């Protein structure tokens, strides 16, 4: 059974704080690791698709790293803002189209 | 804007009363997916259509069926909803195994 774990489950930070969370996934049969942001009442929105070991991707204040050999990815948010409040989901893909999701990290940023 | 649309956003049904959830897309993607997400759990793939080919996950209950009459539309039929089927149902699309685009989901309540 393929398992994707995310930690922490939830996080409360003050505006301006930087934060990071972890996604752990199987290190065998790796094809890609996806990060999504899911705001309440909206569609999950793709942040990054990462495929190469050592990959680092950035979008504004959000960045992500990937280690496929040990099976983890970190998502970093620099200078969190209230609009960053959302659930952040990671999903592992092996060599089929299927994505296996983690349970997500729920981030709340207080003004 | 090209997008994935789900109707209705909220659906209430009675125990045992059949219900259909619908998904449409303007992206012209060849793959469409249905996920179930129960509270605090990871989104779980129920099945997907790769073009016209239906792919059921091994642990998807027989109570759940799907139809894809054309490229744009995909339906999720729950033949006899039980209390345990109350969940968020997410539809997603992709072109082949590339990035998946999600709809906003339908929250199903079973009374």
PDB file of C-alpha atoms in Angstrom:
ATOM      1  CA  UNK A   1       0.000   0.000   0.000  1.00  0.00           C
ATOM      2  CA  UNK A   2       1.436   3.355  -1.040  1.00  0.00           C
ATOM      3  CA  UNK A   3       1.308   5.935   1.722  1.00  0.00           C
ATOM      4  CA  UNK A   4       1.771   9.696   1.576  1.00  0.00           C
ATOM      5  CA  UNK A   5       2.170  11.477   4.908  1.00  0.00           C
ATOM      6  CA  UNK A   6       2.036  15.195   5.576  1.00  0.00           C
ATOM      7  CA  UNK A   7       3.047  17.038   8.707  1.00  0.00           C
ATOM      8  CA  UNK A   8       2.001  18.932  10.612  1.00  0.00           C
ATOM      9  CA  UNK A   9      -1.755  18.411  10.252  1.00  0.00           C
ATOM     10  CA  UNK A  10      -2.393  22.044  11.031  1.00  0.00           C
ATOM     11  CA  UNK A  11      -0.399  25.175  11.641  1.00  0.00           C
ATOM     12  CA  UNK A  12      -1.305  28.596  13.033  1.00  0.00           C
ATOM     13  CA  UNK A  13       1.143  31.423  12.382  1.00  0.00           C
ATOM     14  CA  UNK A  14       1.225  35.197  12.616  1.00  0.00           C
ATOM     15  CA  UNK A  15       1.349  37.373   9.535  1.00  0.00           C
ATOM     16  CA  UNK A  16       4.967  37.835   8.515  1.00  0.00           C
ATOM     17  CA  UNK A  17       6.169  34.508   9.936  1.00  0.00           C
ATOM     18  CA  UNK A  18       7.865  32.060   7.621  1.00  0.00           C
ATOM     19  CA  UNK A  19       6.711  28.480   7.755  1.00  0.00           C
ATOM     20  CA  UNK A  20       7.389  25.093   6.240  1.00  0.00           C
ATOM     21  CA  UNK A  21       5.766  21.690   6.095  1.00  0.00           C
ATOM     22  CA  UNK A  22       6.702  18.212   4.991  1.00  0.00           C
ATOM     23  CA  UNK A  23       5.419  15.579   2.606  1.00  0.00           C
ATOM     24  CA  UNK A  24       6.782  12.010   2.831  1.00  0.00           C
ATOM     25  CA  UNK A  25       6.211   9.541   0.022  1.00  0.00           C
ATOM     26  CA  UNK A  26       7.488   6.178  -1.255  1.00  0.00           C
ATOM     27  CA  UNK A  27      11.020   6.428  -2.624  1.00  0.00           C
ATOM     28  CA  UNK A  28      10.507   3.645  -5.174  1.00  0.00           C
ATOM     29  CA  UNK A  29       8.733   3.913  -8.541  1.00  0.00           C
ATOM     30  CA  UNK A  30       8.757   7.700  -8.293  1.00  0.00           C
ATOM     31  CA  UNK A  31       7.485   9.698 -11.254  1.00  0.00           C
ATOM     32  CA  UNK A  32       6.343  13.064  -9.864  1.00  0.00           C
ATOM     33  CA  UNK A  33       5.331  14.914  -6.723  1.00  0.00           C
ATOM     34  CA  UNK A  34       2.513  17.473  -6.918  1.00  0.00           C
ATOM     35  CA  UNK A  35       1.720  20.290  -4.493  1.00  0.00           C
ATOM     36  CA  UNK A  36      -1.753  21.842  -4.415  1.00  0.00           C
ATOM     37  CA  UNK A  37      -3.245  24.742  -2.470  1.00  0.00           C
ATOM     38  CA  UNK A  38      -6.915  24.362  -1.543  1.00  0.00           C
ATOM     39  CA  UNK A  39      -8.734  27.414  -0.245  1.00  0.00           C
ATOM     40  CA  UNK A  40     -12.136  26.953   1.349  1.00  0.00           C
ATOM     41  CA  UNK A  41     -14.996  26.872  -1.192  1.00  0.00           C
ATOM     42  CA  UNK A  42     -12.566  26.948  -4.122  1.00  0.00           C
ATOM     43  CA  UNK A  43     -10.923  24.379  -6.413  1.00  0.00           C
ATOM     44  CA  UNK A  44      -7.588  22.878  -5.414  1.00  0.00           C
ATOM     45  CA  UNK A  45      -4.992  24.844  -7.358  1.00  0.00           C
ATOM     46  CA  UNK A  46      -1.732  23.335  -8.594  1.00  0.00           C
ATOM     47  CA  UNK A  47       1.375  24.968  -7.127  1.00  0.00           C
ATOM     48  CA  UNK A  48       4.215  22.755  -8.328  1.00  0.00           C
ATOM     49  CA  UNK A  49       4.901  19.539 -10.195  1.00  0.00           C
ATOM     50  CA  UNK A  50       8.327  18.226  -9.243  1.00  0.00           C
ATOM     51  CA  UNK A  51      10.079  15.393 -11.002  1.00  0.00           C
ATOM     52  CA  UNK A  52      13.846  15.567 -10.482  1.00  0.00           C
ATOM     53  CA  UNK A  53      15.757  14.694  -7.327  1.00  0.00           C
ATOM     54  CA  UNK A  54      17.192  17.895  -5.859  1.00  0.00           C
ATOM     55  CA  UNK A  55      14.623  20.003  -7.717  1.00  0.00           C
ATOM     56  CA  UNK A  56      13.732  23.345  -6.173  1.00  0.00           C
ATOM     57  CA  UNK A  57      10.782  25.371  -7.465  1.00  0.00           C
ATOM     58  CA  UNK A  58       9.577  28.835  -6.541  1.00  0.00           C
ATOM     59  CA  UNK A  59       6.392  30.821  -7.081  1.00  0.00           C
ATOM     60  CA  UNK A  60       6.449  34.205  -5.392  1.00  0.00           C
ATOM     61  CA  UNK A  61       6.916  33.649  -1.651  1.00  0.00           C
ATOM     62  CA  UNK A  62       6.322  29.908  -1.909  1.00  0.00           C
ATOM     63  CA  UNK A  63       9.046  27.416  -2.720  1.00  0.00           C
ATOM     64  CA  UNK A  64       9.424  23.649  -2.631  1.00  0.00           C
ATOM     65  CA  UNK A  65      12.278  21.150  -2.588  1.00  0.00           C
ATOM     66  CA  UNK A  66      12.362  17.494  -3.521  1.00  0.00           C
ATOM     67  CA  UNK A  67      14.426  14.518  -2.335  1.00  0.00           C
ATOM     68  CA  UNK A  68      13.335  11.402  -4.213  1.00  0.00           C
ATOM     69  CA  UNK A  69      16.029   9.138  -2.743  1.00  0.00           C
ATOM     70  CA  UNK A  70      14.768   9.561   0.801  1.00  0.00           C
ATOM     71  CA  UNK A  71      11.170  10.271  -0.192  1.00  0.00           C
ATOM     72  CA  UNK A  72      10.358  13.749   1.092  1.00  0.00           C
ATOM     73  CA  UNK A  73       9.465  17.227  -0.117  1.00  0.00           C
ATOM     74  CA  UNK A  74       9.355  20.479   1.828  1.00  0.00           C
ATOM     75  CA  UNK A  75       7.077  23.433   1.099  1.00  0.00           C
ATOM     76  CA  UNK A  76       8.223  26.823   2.406  1.00  0.00           C
ATOM     77  CA  UNK A  77       6.219  30.028   2.695  1.00  0.00           C
ATOM     78  CA  UNK A  78       8.248  33.163   3.355  1.00  0.00           C
ATOM     79  CA  UNK A  79       6.534  36.027   5.170  1.00  0.00           C
ATOM     80  CA  UNK A  80       3.103  34.392   5.457  1.00  0.00           C
ATOM     81  CA  UNK A  81       0.059  36.521   4.646  1.00  0.00           C
ATOM     82  CA  UNK A  82      -3.594  35.945   5.630  1.00  0.00           C
ATOM     83  CA  UNK A  83      -4.360  35.087   1.978  1.00  0.00           C
ATOM     84  CA  UNK A  84      -1.969  32.116   2.301  1.00  0.00           C
ATOM     85  CA  UNK A  85      -4.490  30.485   4.648  1.00  0.00           C
ATOM     86  CA  UNK A  86      -5.490  27.229   2.953  1.00  0.00           C
ATOM     87  CA  UNK A  87      -4.958  23.488   3.035  1.00  0.00           C
ATOM     88  CA  UNK A  88      -1.770  22.433   1.267  1.00  0.00           C
ATOM     89  CA  UNK A  89      -1.943  18.979  -0.279  1.00  0.00           C
ATOM     90  CA  UNK A  90       0.858  16.924  -1.733  1.00  0.00           C
ATOM     91  CA  UNK A  91       0.314  13.996  -4.095  1.00  0.00           C
ATOM     92  CA  UNK A  92       2.652  11.250  -5.260  1.00  0.00           C
ATOM     93  CA  UNK A  93       2.560   9.834  -8.747  1.00  0.00           C
ATOM     94  CA  UNK A  94       4.243   6.613  -9.824  1.00  0.00           C
ATOM     95  CA  UNK A  95       4.172   5.461 -13.431  1.00  0.00           C
ATOM     96  CA  UNK A  96       0.405   5.531 -13.819  1.00  0.00           C
ATOM     97  CA  UNK A  97      -1.830   8.606 -14.081  1.00  0.00           C
ATOM     98  CA  UNK A  98      -3.118   8.038 -10.556  1.00  0.00           C
ATOM     99  CA  UNK A  99      -2.218  10.533  -7.808  1.00  0.00           C
ATOM    100  CA  UNK A 100      -2.019   9.423  -4.195  1.00  0.00           C
ATOM    101  CA  UNK A 101      -2.736  12.306  -1.863  1.00  0.00           C
ATOM    102  CA  UNK A 102      -1.684  13.089   1.668  1.00  0.00           C
ATOM    103  CA  UNK A 103      -4.206  14.370   4.203  1.00  0.00           C
ATOM    104  CA  UNK A 104      -2.908  17.918   3.851  1.00  0.00           C
ATOM    105  CA  UNK A 105      -1.570  20.627   6.141  1.00  0.00           C
ATOM    106  CA  UNK A 106      -4.138  23.238   7.142  1.00  0.00           C
ATOM    107  CA  UNK A 107      -2.450  26.635   7.463  1.00  0.00           C
ATOM    108  CA  UNK A 108      -4.066  29.598   9.207  1.00  0.00           C
ATOM    109  CA  UNK A 109      -2.292  32.950   9.094  1.00  0.00           C
ATOM    110  CA  UNK A 110      -3.522  35.524  11.612  1.00  0.00           C
ATOM    111  CA  UNK A 111      -3.183  39.272  10.943  1.00  0.00           C
TER     112      UNK A 111
ATOM    113  CA  UNK B   1     -11.828  30.905 -18.565  1.00  0.00           C
ATOM    114  CA  UNK B   2     -11.290  27.238 -19.287  1.00  0.00           C
ATOM    115  CA  UNK B   3     -12.253  25.312 -16.195  1.00  0.00           C
ATOM    116  CA  UNK B   4     -13.735  22.302 -14.443  1.00  0.00           C
ATOM    117  CA  UNK B   5     -17.299  22.819 -13.276  1.00  0.00           C
ATOM    118  CA  UNK B   6     -19.170  20.730 -10.737  1.00  0.00           C
ATOM    119  CA  UNK B   7     -22.886  20.823 -10.089  1.00  0.00           C
ATOM    120  CA  UNK B   8     -24.392  21.092  -7.665  1.00  0.00           C
ATOM    121  CA  UNK B   9     -21.934  22.480  -5.092  1.00  0.00           C
ATOM    122  CA  UNK B  10     -24.057  21.077  -2.263  1.00  0.00           C
ATOM    123  CA  UNK B  11     -26.287  18.042  -2.534  1.00  0.00           C
ATOM    124  CA  UNK B  12     -28.554  16.604   0.121  1.00  0.00           C
ATOM    125  CA  UNK B  13     -30.061  13.167  -0.385  1.00  0.00           C
ATOM    126  CA  UNK B  14     -31.853  10.604   1.699  1.00  0.00           C
ATOM    127  CA  UNK B  15     -30.464   7.287   2.794  1.00  0.00           C
ATOM    128  CA  UNK B  16     -30.912   4.853  -0.100  1.00  0.00           C
ATOM    129  CA  UNK B  17     -32.110   7.464  -2.622  1.00  0.00           C
ATOM    130  CA  UNK B  18     -30.013   7.460  -5.814  1.00  0.00           C
ATOM    131  CA  UNK B  19     -28.074  10.612  -6.522  1.00  0.00           C
ATOM    132  CA  UNK B  20     -26.036  11.860  -9.494  1.00  0.00           C
ATOM    133  CA  UNK B  21     -23.221  14.381  -9.344  1.00  0.00           C
ATOM    134  CA  UNK B  22     -22.040  16.038 -12.518  1.00  0.00           C
ATOM    135  CA  UNK B  23     -18.769  17.402 -13.812  1.00  0.00           C
ATOM    136  CA  UNK B  24     -18.020  19.269 -17.007  1.00  0.00           C
ATOM    137  CA  UNK B  25     -14.815  20.679 -18.449  1.00  0.00           C
ATOM    138  CA  UNK B  26     -13.865  23.191 -21.086  1.00  0.00           C
ATOM    139  CA  UNK B  27     -10.204  22.117 -21.152  1.00  0.00           C
ATOM    140  CA  UNK B  28     -10.793  19.297 -23.674  1.00  0.00           C
ATOM    141  CA  UNK B  29      -8.667  16.976 -21.546  1.00  0.00           C
ATOM    142  CA  UNK B  30      -8.808  13.266 -22.292  1.00  0.00           C
ATOM    143  CA  UNK B  31      -8.720  12.027 -18.690  1.00  0.00           C
ATOM    144  CA  UNK B  32     -11.398  12.685 -16.072  1.00  0.00           C
ATOM    145  CA  UNK B  33     -11.243  11.576 -12.433  1.00  0.00           C
ATOM    146  CA  UNK B  34     -13.584  11.293  -9.470  1.00  0.00           C
ATOM    147  CA  UNK B  35     -12.184  11.566  -5.941  1.00  0.00           C
ATOM    148  CA  UNK B  36     -13.919  11.167  -2.600  1.00  0.00           C
ATOM    149  CA  UNK B  37     -12.687  13.114   0.396  1.00  0.00           C
ATOM    150  CA  UNK B  38     -14.070  12.443   3.843  1.00  0.00           C
ATOM    151  CA  UNK B  39     -13.437  14.825   6.701  1.00  0.00           C
ATOM    152  CA  UNK B  40      -9.719  15.140   7.626  1.00  0.00           C
ATOM    153  CA  UNK B  41      -8.786  12.372   5.190  1.00  0.00           C
ATOM    154  CA  UNK B  42      -6.825  12.395   1.951  1.00  0.00           C
ATOM    155  CA  UNK B  43      -8.753  12.673  -1.326  1.00  0.00           C
ATOM    156  CA  UNK B  44      -9.184   9.096  -2.546  1.00  0.00           C
ATOM    157  CA  UNK B  45      -9.476   8.172  -6.213  1.00  0.00           C
ATOM    158  CA  UNK B  46     -12.682   6.282  -6.997  1.00  0.00           C
ATOM    159  CA  UNK B  47     -12.198   5.835 -10.741  1.00  0.00           C
ATOM    160  CA  UNK B  48     -11.074   7.608 -13.869  1.00  0.00           C
ATOM    161  CA  UNK B  49     -11.827   7.639 -17.573  1.00  0.00           C
ATOM    162  CA  UNK B  50      -8.865   7.644 -19.940  1.00  0.00           C
ATOM    163  CA  UNK B  51     -10.671   8.721 -23.098  1.00  0.00           C
ATOM    164  CA  UNK B  52     -13.572   6.232 -23.155  1.00  0.00           C
ATOM    165  CA  UNK B  53     -11.782   3.595 -21.099  1.00  0.00           C
ATOM    166  CA  UNK B  54     -13.174   3.258 -17.597  1.00  0.00           C
ATOM    167  CA  UNK B  55     -10.673   2.440 -14.826  1.00  0.00           C
ATOM    168  CA  UNK B  56     -12.139   1.469 -11.488  1.00  0.00           C
ATOM    169  CA  UNK B  57     -10.033   1.420  -8.315  1.00  0.00           C
ATOM    170  CA  UNK B  58     -10.042  -1.994  -6.647  1.00  0.00           C
ATOM    171  CA  UNK B  59     -11.542  -0.734  -3.406  1.00  0.00           C
ATOM    172  CA  UNK B  60     -14.303   1.442  -4.898  1.00  0.00           C
ATOM    173  CA  UNK B  61     -17.664   0.089  -3.714  1.00  0.00           C
ATOM    174  CA  UNK B  62     -20.093  -1.273  -6.336  1.00  0.00           C
ATOM    175  CA  UNK B  63     -22.540   1.372  -5.141  1.00  0.00           C
ATOM    176  CA  UNK B  64     -20.522   3.937  -7.097  1.00  0.00           C
ATOM    177  CA  UNK B  65     -20.824   4.086 -10.875  1.00  0.00           C
ATOM    178  CA  UNK B  66     -19.693   6.562 -13.478  1.00  0.00           C
ATOM    179  CA  UNK B  67     -20.649   7.617 -16.984  1.00  0.00           C
ATOM    180  CA  UNK B  68     -18.792   9.687 -19.519  1.00  0.00           C
ATOM    181  CA  UNK B  69     -21.114  10.357 -22.467  1.00  0.00           C
ATOM    182  CA  UNK B  70     -18.620  12.646 -24.224  1.00  0.00           C
ATOM    183  CA  UNK B  71     -15.253  14.355 -23.669  1.00  0.00           C
ATOM    184  CA  UNK B  72     -16.737  17.253 -21.728  1.00  0.00           C
ATOM    185  CA  UNK B  73     -19.016  15.543 -19.213  1.00  0.00           C
ATOM    186  CA  UNK B  74     -18.583  12.920 -16.538  1.00  0.00           C
ATOM    187  CA  UNK B  75     -21.163  11.779 -13.977  1.00  0.00           C
ATOM    188  CA  UNK B  76     -20.874  10.049 -10.634  1.00  0.00           C
ATOM    189  CA  UNK B  77     -23.897   7.915  -9.732  1.00  0.00           C
ATOM    190  CA  UNK B  78     -24.383   6.669  -6.186  1.00  0.00           C
ATOM    191  CA  UNK B  79     -27.045   3.987  -6.406  1.00  0.00           C
ATOM    192  CA  UNK B  80     -28.010   3.664  -2.761  1.00  0.00           C
ATOM    193  CA  UNK B  81     -26.249   6.263  -0.636  1.00  0.00           C
ATOM    194  CA  UNK B  82     -25.427   5.303   2.914  1.00  0.00           C
ATOM    195  CA  UNK B  83     -24.488   7.586   5.792  1.00  0.00           C
ATOM    196  CA  UNK B  84     -20.851   6.654   5.184  1.00  0.00           C
ATOM    197  CA  UNK B  85     -20.971   8.136   1.681  1.00  0.00           C
ATOM    198  CA  UNK B  86     -21.321  11.674   2.989  1.00  0.00           C
ATOM    199  CA  UNK B  87     -18.197  13.409   1.743  1.00  0.00           C
ATOM    200  CA  UNK B  88     -16.736  15.986  -0.631  1.00  0.00           C
ATOM    201  CA  UNK B  89     -16.604  14.656  -4.187  1.00  0.00           C
ATOM    202  CA  UNK B  90     -13.960  16.196  -6.406  1.00  0.00           C
ATOM    203  CA  UNK B  91     -13.769  15.947 -10.180  1.00  0.00           C
ATOM    204  CA  UNK B  92     -10.458  16.512 -11.955  1.00  0.00           C
ATOM    205  CA  UNK B  93      -9.161  16.432 -15.517  1.00  0.00           C
ATOM    206  CA  UNK B  94      -5.767  16.027 -17.130  1.00  0.00           C
ATOM    207  CA  UNK B  95      -4.226  15.597 -20.526  1.00  0.00           C
ATOM    208  CA  UNK B  96      -2.655  12.181 -20.263  1.00  0.00           C
ATOM    209  CA  UNK B  97      -0.738  11.872 -17.027  1.00  0.00           C
ATOM    210  CA  UNK B  98       0.051  15.557 -16.759  1.00  0.00           C
ATOM    211  CA  UNK B  99      -1.045  18.013 -14.096  1.00  0.00           C
ATOM    212  CA  UNK B 100      -4.611  17.532 -12.848  1.00  0.00           C
ATOM    213  CA  UNK B 101      -7.079  20.410 -12.779  1.00  0.00           C
ATOM    214  CA  UNK B 102      -9.799  20.259 -10.167  1.00  0.00           C
ATOM    215  CA  UNK B 103     -13.352  21.460  -9.847  1.00  0.00           C
ATOM    216  CA  UNK B 104     -14.558  23.062  -6.591  1.00  0.00           C
ATOM    217  CA  UNK B 105     -16.213  19.850  -5.426  1.00  0.00           C
ATOM    218  CA  UNK B 106     -19.731  18.784  -4.452  1.00  0.00           C
ATOM    219  CA  UNK B 107     -20.410  18.303  -0.759  1.00  0.00           C
ATOM    220  CA  UNK B 108     -22.850  15.425  -0.324  1.00  0.00           C
ATOM    221  CA  UNK B 109     -24.988  15.101   2.787  1.00  0.00           C
ATOM    222  CA  UNK B 110     -26.948  11.890   3.400  1.00  0.00           C
ATOM    223  CA  UNK B 111     -29.909  12.140   5.789  1.00  0.00           C
TER     224      UNK B 111
END
